[in-house]
């Protein structure tokens, strides 16, 4: 069994070391919208009954409009992490897996646990006929690297020529819809798109995501997940929120991102990447900076594979920006 991966969040565990109650902490360790949207009303029937087919269909239709994938009705899943675990079932034993890195570590963990050999790659020309599946997170976590839809579809065609699949994780795609290939997934039977619901809407605890792909792939995932994989209340909330006006959500995220970057630049920190939901900085004493912020009950995300990096998420308001700025001024890290 491979070791678990450290992710963002986990304030309770960190507070046990550095003190304070979890609610006293400013959690900047995730890429989740810090201002969750107002929850729509959920009919009591959605709580009382097993999810009816009409709830699933309503959510799929709303997601198709939201992701502009009208030719492929997205499949609701209980968080995209649930289907990452299933990806090895799509690949023939003996084929290699290509992962555009560095990126979200659960992909490598899932395939390594299933016995697949993995190649970390950085450019499309590193794809080979040996690769049965390639994983691309776009925009990438944590670097923010992006590929254009034209480049991604070219990769899909190259993979198809050798019987390979291309998985594109668009977990941070809501804020950059021009990068999405969700609308093209139905026309490429080897292209699979994962979308996260909770990051943009600030509802990660809902555990909801969507898979967009040609029907054989969707049917396989649906069979493997079994009946009632997504709760009725989650389906209702997704339907209502994706049908609504999300411009205010987008605008607030961009405003909060601007506030964060002003603080980081004023502190003299080197920004090397990110998305609208987080910023990646580089500092030779990143680990010391992480610990200093923890002593001020501010949590950021550090990386064992890149000890000079810190990923810093959005504060919910200007007061959070001020708290971070004050903590950075007191760091005194040359």
Coordinates of C-alpha atoms in Angstrom, one line a residue:
X1 CA 0.0 0.0 0.0
X2 CA 1.4 3.4 -0.9
X3 CA 1.6 6.1 1.7
X4 CA -1.2 8.7 2.0
X5 CA -0.6 12.1 0.4
X6 CA -0.7 15.3 2.3
X7 CA -3.3 17.6 0.9
X8 CA -4.6 21.1 1.8
X9 CA -7.0 21.4 4.7
X10 CA -6.6 19.4 7.9
X11 CA -6.8 22.4 10.2
X12 CA -7.8 20.3 13.2
X13 CA -4.5 18.3 13.0
X14 CA -2.4 21.4 12.7
X15 CA -4.2 23.2 15.5
X16 CA -3.3 20.3 17.8
X17 CA 0.3 21.2 17.2
X18 CA 0.3 25.0 17.1
X19 CA -2.7 25.7 19.2
X20 CA -5.9 27.5 18.8
X21 CA -9.3 26.2 17.9
X22 CA -9.9 25.2 14.2
X23 CA -12.2 28.2 13.8
X24 CA -9.4 30.5 15.0
X25 CA -7.3 29.6 12.0
X26 CA -7.1 31.3 8.6
X27 CA -7.0 28.3 6.2
X28 CA -5.2 29.3 3.0
X29 CA -4.1 25.8 2.3
X30 CA -6.8 24.8 -0.3
X31 CA -7.9 25.9 -3.7
X32 CA -11.5 26.2 -2.6
X33 CA -13.6 29.4 -2.9
X34 CA -13.5 30.8 0.7
X35 CA -16.9 32.4 0.3
X36 CA -19.4 29.5 -0.2
X37 CA -22.5 30.4 -2.2
X38 CA -25.9 30.6 -0.5
X39 CA -27.6 27.2 -0.5
X40 CA -30.8 26.8 -2.4
X41 CA -33.8 25.3 -0.8
X42 CA -33.9 21.5 -0.9
X43 CA -37.3 19.8 -0.8
X44 CA -37.8 17.4 2.1
X45 CA -38.4 14.6 -0.4
X46 CA -34.7 14.9 -1.5
X47 CA -33.7 14.1 2.0
X48 CA -36.4 11.5 2.6
X49 CA -36.1 9.3 -0.5
X50 CA -33.4 7.6 -2.5
X51 CA -32.4 9.8 -5.4
X52 CA -35.0 9.6 -8.1
X53 CA -34.1 9.4 -11.8
X54 CA -35.5 12.9 -12.4
X55 CA -33.1 14.4 -9.9
X56 CA -30.1 12.8 -11.8
X57 CA -31.5 13.8 -15.2
X58 CA -32.1 17.4 -14.0
X59 CA -28.5 17.6 -12.7
X60 CA -27.1 16.1 -15.9
X61 CA -29.0 18.6 -18.1
X62 CA -28.0 21.6 -15.9
X63 CA -24.3 20.4 -16.0
X64 CA -24.5 20.0 -19.8
X65 CA -25.5 23.7 -20.1
X66 CA -23.0 24.9 -17.5
X67 CA -20.1 23.0 -19.0
X68 CA -21.3 23.6 -22.6
X69 CA -21.2 19.9 -23.3
X70 CA -24.6 19.5 -24.8
X71 CA -23.6 16.4 -26.8
X72 CA -22.5 14.6 -23.7
X73 CA -24.6 14.7 -20.5
X74 CA -22.1 14.8 -17.6
X75 CA -22.3 12.0 -15.1
X76 CA -22.6 13.1 -11.5
X77 CA -20.1 11.4 -9.2
X78 CA -19.5 11.6 -5.4
X79 CA -16.4 13.8 -5.9
X80 CA -13.9 13.3 -8.7
X81 CA -11.6 11.5 -6.2
X82 CA -14.0 8.6 -6.3
X83 CA -13.5 8.1 -10.1
X84 CA -9.7 8.7 -9.9
X85 CA -9.7 5.4 -7.9
X86 CA -11.5 3.7 -10.8
X87 CA -9.3 4.9 -13.7
X88 CA -6.9 1.9 -13.6
X89 CA -9.9 -0.3 -14.7
X90 CA -9.9 1.5 -18.0
X91 CA -6.3 0.6 -18.9
X92 CA -5.0 -2.7 -20.1
X93 CA -2.4 -4.3 -17.8
X94 CA 1.2 -3.7 -19.0
X95 CA 0.6 -0.3 -20.5
X96 CA 2.4 2.7 -19.0
X97 CA 0.7 5.8 -17.6
X98 CA 1.9 9.3 -18.4
X99 CA 1.2 12.1 -16.0
X100 CA 1.9 15.8 -16.8
X101 CA 3.7 16.8 -13.6
X102 CA 4.1 18.0 -11.1
X103 CA 0.5 17.8 -10.2
X104 CA -2.2 16.4 -7.9
X105 CA -0.6 13.4 -6.3
X106 CA -3.7 11.0 -6.1
X107 CA -3.4 10.1 -9.8
X108 CA 0.1 8.6 -9.4
X109 CA -1.0 7.0 -6.2
X110 CA -4.1 5.3 -7.8
X111 CA -2.1 3.9 -10.7
X112 CA 0.9 2.8 -8.6
X113 CA -1.4 1.0 -6.2
X114 CA -2.9 -0.8 -9.2
X115 CA 0.5 -2.0 -10.4
X116 CA 1.0 0.4 -13.3
X117 CA 4.4 2.0 -14.2
X118 CA 4.2 5.8 -14.4
X119 CA 6.2 8.3 -16.4
X120 CA 6.1 11.9 -15.2
X121 CA 6.2 14.1 -18.4
X122 CA 6.2 17.8 -19.0
X123 CA 5.5 18.2 -22.8
X124 CA 3.2 16.4 -25.3
X125 CA 6.2 15.2 -27.3
X126 CA 7.1 12.9 -24.4
X127 CA 3.9 10.8 -25.0
X128 CA 4.8 7.4 -26.5
X129 CA 2.8 4.5 -28.0
X130 CA 3.5 2.7 -24.7
X131 CA 1.2 5.0 -22.8
X132 CA -2.3 3.6 -22.3
X133 CA -3.6 6.7 -20.5
X134 CA -2.3 10.2 -20.0
X135 CA -3.4 12.6 -17.2
X136 CA -3.4 16.3 -17.7
X137 CA -4.7 18.7 -15.1
X138 CA -5.6 21.9 -16.8
X139 CA -5.2 24.5 -15.3
X140 CA -2.7 22.6 -13.3
X141 CA -2.5 22.3 -9.5
X142 CA -0.2 23.7 -8.1
X143 CA 1.7 25.4 -10.9
X144 CA -1.2 26.9 -12.9
X145 CA 0.3 25.6 -16.1
X146 CA -2.2 25.6 -19.0
X147 CA -2.6 23.9 -22.4
X148 CA -4.9 25.3 -25.1
X149 CA -7.9 23.2 -26.3
X150 CA -6.2 22.9 -29.7
X151 CA -3.1 21.3 -28.1
X152 CA -5.2 19.0 -25.9
X153 CA -7.3 17.7 -28.8
X154 CA -4.1 17.1 -30.8
X155 CA -2.9 15.0 -27.8
X156 CA -6.2 13.1 -27.8
X157 CA -5.8 12.2 -31.4
X158 CA -2.2 11.1 -30.9
X159 CA -3.2 8.9 -28.0
X160 CA -6.1 7.4 -30.0
X161 CA -3.8 6.3 -32.8
X162 CA -2.1 4.0 -30.2
X163 CA -5.3 2.9 -28.4
X164 CA -4.7 5.3 -25.5
X165 CA -6.9 7.5 -23.4
X166 CA -6.5 11.2 -22.4
X167 CA -7.9 12.3 -19.1
X168 CA -8.2 16.0 -18.6
X169 CA -8.9 17.2 -15.0
X170 CA -10.5 20.6 -15.2
X171 CA -11.1 20.9 -11.4
X172 CA -10.1 24.6 -11.6
X173 CA -11.7 25.2 -15.0
X174 CA -14.8 27.2 -13.9
X175 CA -12.8 30.4 -13.7
X176 CA -11.1 29.8 -17.0
X177 CA -13.8 28.4 -19.3
X178 CA -11.9 29.2 -22.5
X179 CA -9.5 26.4 -21.6
X180 CA -12.1 23.7 -21.4
X181 CA -12.5 20.7 -23.8
X182 CA -15.7 19.5 -22.2
X183 CA -17.7 20.5 -25.3
X184 CA -15.5 18.3 -27.4
X185 CA -15.5 15.2 -25.3
X186 CA -18.4 13.5 -27.0
X187 CA -16.6 13.7 -30.4
X188 CA -13.4 12.1 -29.1
X189 CA -14.2 8.6 -27.7
X190 CA -10.8 8.5 -25.9
X191 CA -11.1 11.9 -24.2
X192 CA -12.4 12.0 -20.6
X193 CA -13.0 15.3 -18.7
X194 CA -13.3 15.5 -14.9
X195 CA -15.0 18.6 -13.4
X196 CA -15.1 19.6 -9.7
X197 CA -18.3 21.2 -8.4
X198 CA -17.2 22.2 -4.9
X199 CA -14.1 24.3 -5.6
X200 CA -15.8 27.1 -7.5
X201 CA -19.0 27.2 -5.5
X202 CA -17.1 26.8 -2.2
X203 CA -19.0 23.6 -1.3
X204 CA -16.2 21.0 -1.2
X205 CA -18.0 19.2 1.6
X206 CA -20.9 18.3 -0.7
X207 CA -18.5 15.8 -2.4
X208 CA -19.8 16.2 -6.0
X209 CA -18.1 16.2 -9.4
X210 CA -18.9 15.3 -13.0
X211 CA -17.4 13.1 -15.7
X212 CA -17.8 14.2 -19.3
X213 CA -17.0 11.5 -21.9
X214 CA -18.4 9.3 -24.6
X215 CA -21.2 7.0 -23.5
X216 CA -19.2 3.8 -23.1
X217 CA -16.9 5.4 -20.6
X218 CA -19.8 7.0 -18.7
X219 CA -21.6 3.7 -18.6
X220 CA -18.5 2.0 -17.2
X221 CA -18.2 4.5 -14.4
X222 CA -21.9 4.4 -13.6
X223 CA -21.7 0.6 -13.4
X224 CA -18.7 0.7 -11.1
X225 CA -20.1 3.3 -8.8
X226 CA -23.4 1.5 -8.4
X227 CA -26.8 2.9 -7.7
X228 CA -27.5 6.1 -5.7
X229 CA -23.8 7.2 -5.8
X230 CA -24.7 10.9 -5.4
X231 CA -27.2 12.1 -2.8
X232 CA -30.5 13.7 -3.7
X233 CA -29.7 17.0 -1.9
X234 CA -26.4 17.2 -3.7
X235 CA -28.2 16.7 -7.1
X236 CA -30.8 19.4 -6.2
X237 CA -28.2 21.9 -5.1
X238 CA -26.1 21.3 -8.2
X239 CA -29.1 21.7 -10.5
X240 CA -30.1 25.0 -9.0
X241 CA -26.7 26.5 -8.7
X242 CA -25.5 25.6 -12.2
X243 CA -28.8 27.1 -13.6
X244 CA -28.2 30.3 -11.8
X245 CA -26.1 33.4 -12.5
X246 CA -22.5 32.7 -11.5
X247 CA -21.0 36.0 -12.5
X248 CA -21.1 37.3 -8.9
X249 CA -19.2 34.2 -7.7
X250 CA -16.6 34.7 -10.4
X251 CA -16.2 38.4 -9.7
X252 CA -15.7 37.8 -6.0
X253 CA -13.1 35.1 -6.6
X254 CA -11.2 37.4 -8.9
X255 CA -11.3 40.2 -6.4
X256 CA -10.1 38.0 -3.6
X257 CA -7.3 36.8 -5.9
X258 CA -6.2 40.3 -6.5
X259 CA -6.2 41.0 -2.8
X260 CA -3.9 38.0 -2.2
X261 CA -1.4 38.9 -4.9
X262 CA -1.2 42.5 -3.6
X263 CA -0.2 41.2 -0.2
X264 CA 2.3 38.7 -1.6
X265 CA 4.0 41.3 -3.8
X266 CA 4.2 43.9 -1.0
X267 CA 5.9 41.2 1.1
X268 CA 8.5 40.7 -1.7
X269 CA 7.5 37.1 -2.4
X270 CA 8.2 35.6 -5.8
X271 CA 5.0 34.4 -7.5
X272 CA 5.7 31.6 -9.9
X273 CA 2.2 30.3 -10.7
X274 CA -1.4 29.7 -9.7
X275 CA -5.0 29.9 -10.8
X276 CA -7.7 32.4 -9.7
X277 CA -8.3 30.2 -6.7
X278 CA -4.7 30.0 -5.4
X279 CA -1.2 31.4 -5.9
X280 CA 2.1 29.5 -5.9
X281 CA 5.2 31.2 -4.5
X282 CA 8.8 30.2 -4.3
X283 CA 11.1 31.0 -1.4
X284 CA 14.4 29.4 -0.3
X285 CA 13.0 29.2 3.2
X286 CA 9.5 28.1 2.4
X287 CA 9.3 25.6 5.1
X288 CA 10.3 28.2 7.7
X289 CA 7.8 30.6 6.3
X290 CA 5.1 27.9 6.5
X291 CA 5.9 27.2 10.1
X292 CA 6.0 30.9 11.0
X293 CA 2.5 31.4 9.5
X294 CA 1.3 28.3 11.4
X295 CA 2.5 30.0 14.7
X296 CA 0.1 32.8 13.7
X297 CA -2.6 30.3 13.0
X298 CA -2.5 30.7 9.2
X299 CA -2.3 27.5 7.2
X300 CA -0.7 27.3 3.8
X301 CA 0.3 24.3 1.6
X302 CA 3.8 23.0 1.4
X303 CA 5.2 20.3 -0.9
X304 CA 7.6 17.5 0.0
X305 CA 8.7 17.3 -3.7
X306 CA 9.3 21.0 -4.0
X307 CA 10.6 22.3 -0.6
X308 CA 10.9 25.9 -1.9
X309 CA 7.2 26.1 -2.9
X310 CA 4.2 27.3 -0.9
X311 CA 0.6 27.3 -2.3
X312 CA -1.5 30.0 -0.8
X313 CA -5.3 30.1 -1.2
X314 CA -7.7 33.0 -1.0
X315 CA -8.8 34.7 2.2
X316 CA -12.5 35.3 2.5
X317 CA -12.2 39.1 3.0
X318 CA -9.9 42.1 3.3
X319 CA -9.5 41.3 7.0
X320 CA -8.0 38.0 6.0
X321 CA -5.6 39.8 3.6
X322 CA -4.5 42.1 6.4
X323 CA -3.9 39.2 8.8
X324 CA -1.7 37.5 6.2
X325 CA 0.1 40.7 5.5
X326 CA 0.8 41.3 9.2
X327 CA 2.1 37.8 9.6
X328 CA 4.4 38.1 6.6
X329 CA 5.9 41.4 7.8
X330 CA 6.8 39.7 11.1
X331 CA 8.5 36.7 9.3
X332 CA 11.9 38.4 8.8
X333 CA 13.1 35.7 6.4
X334 CA 15.9 36.8 4.2

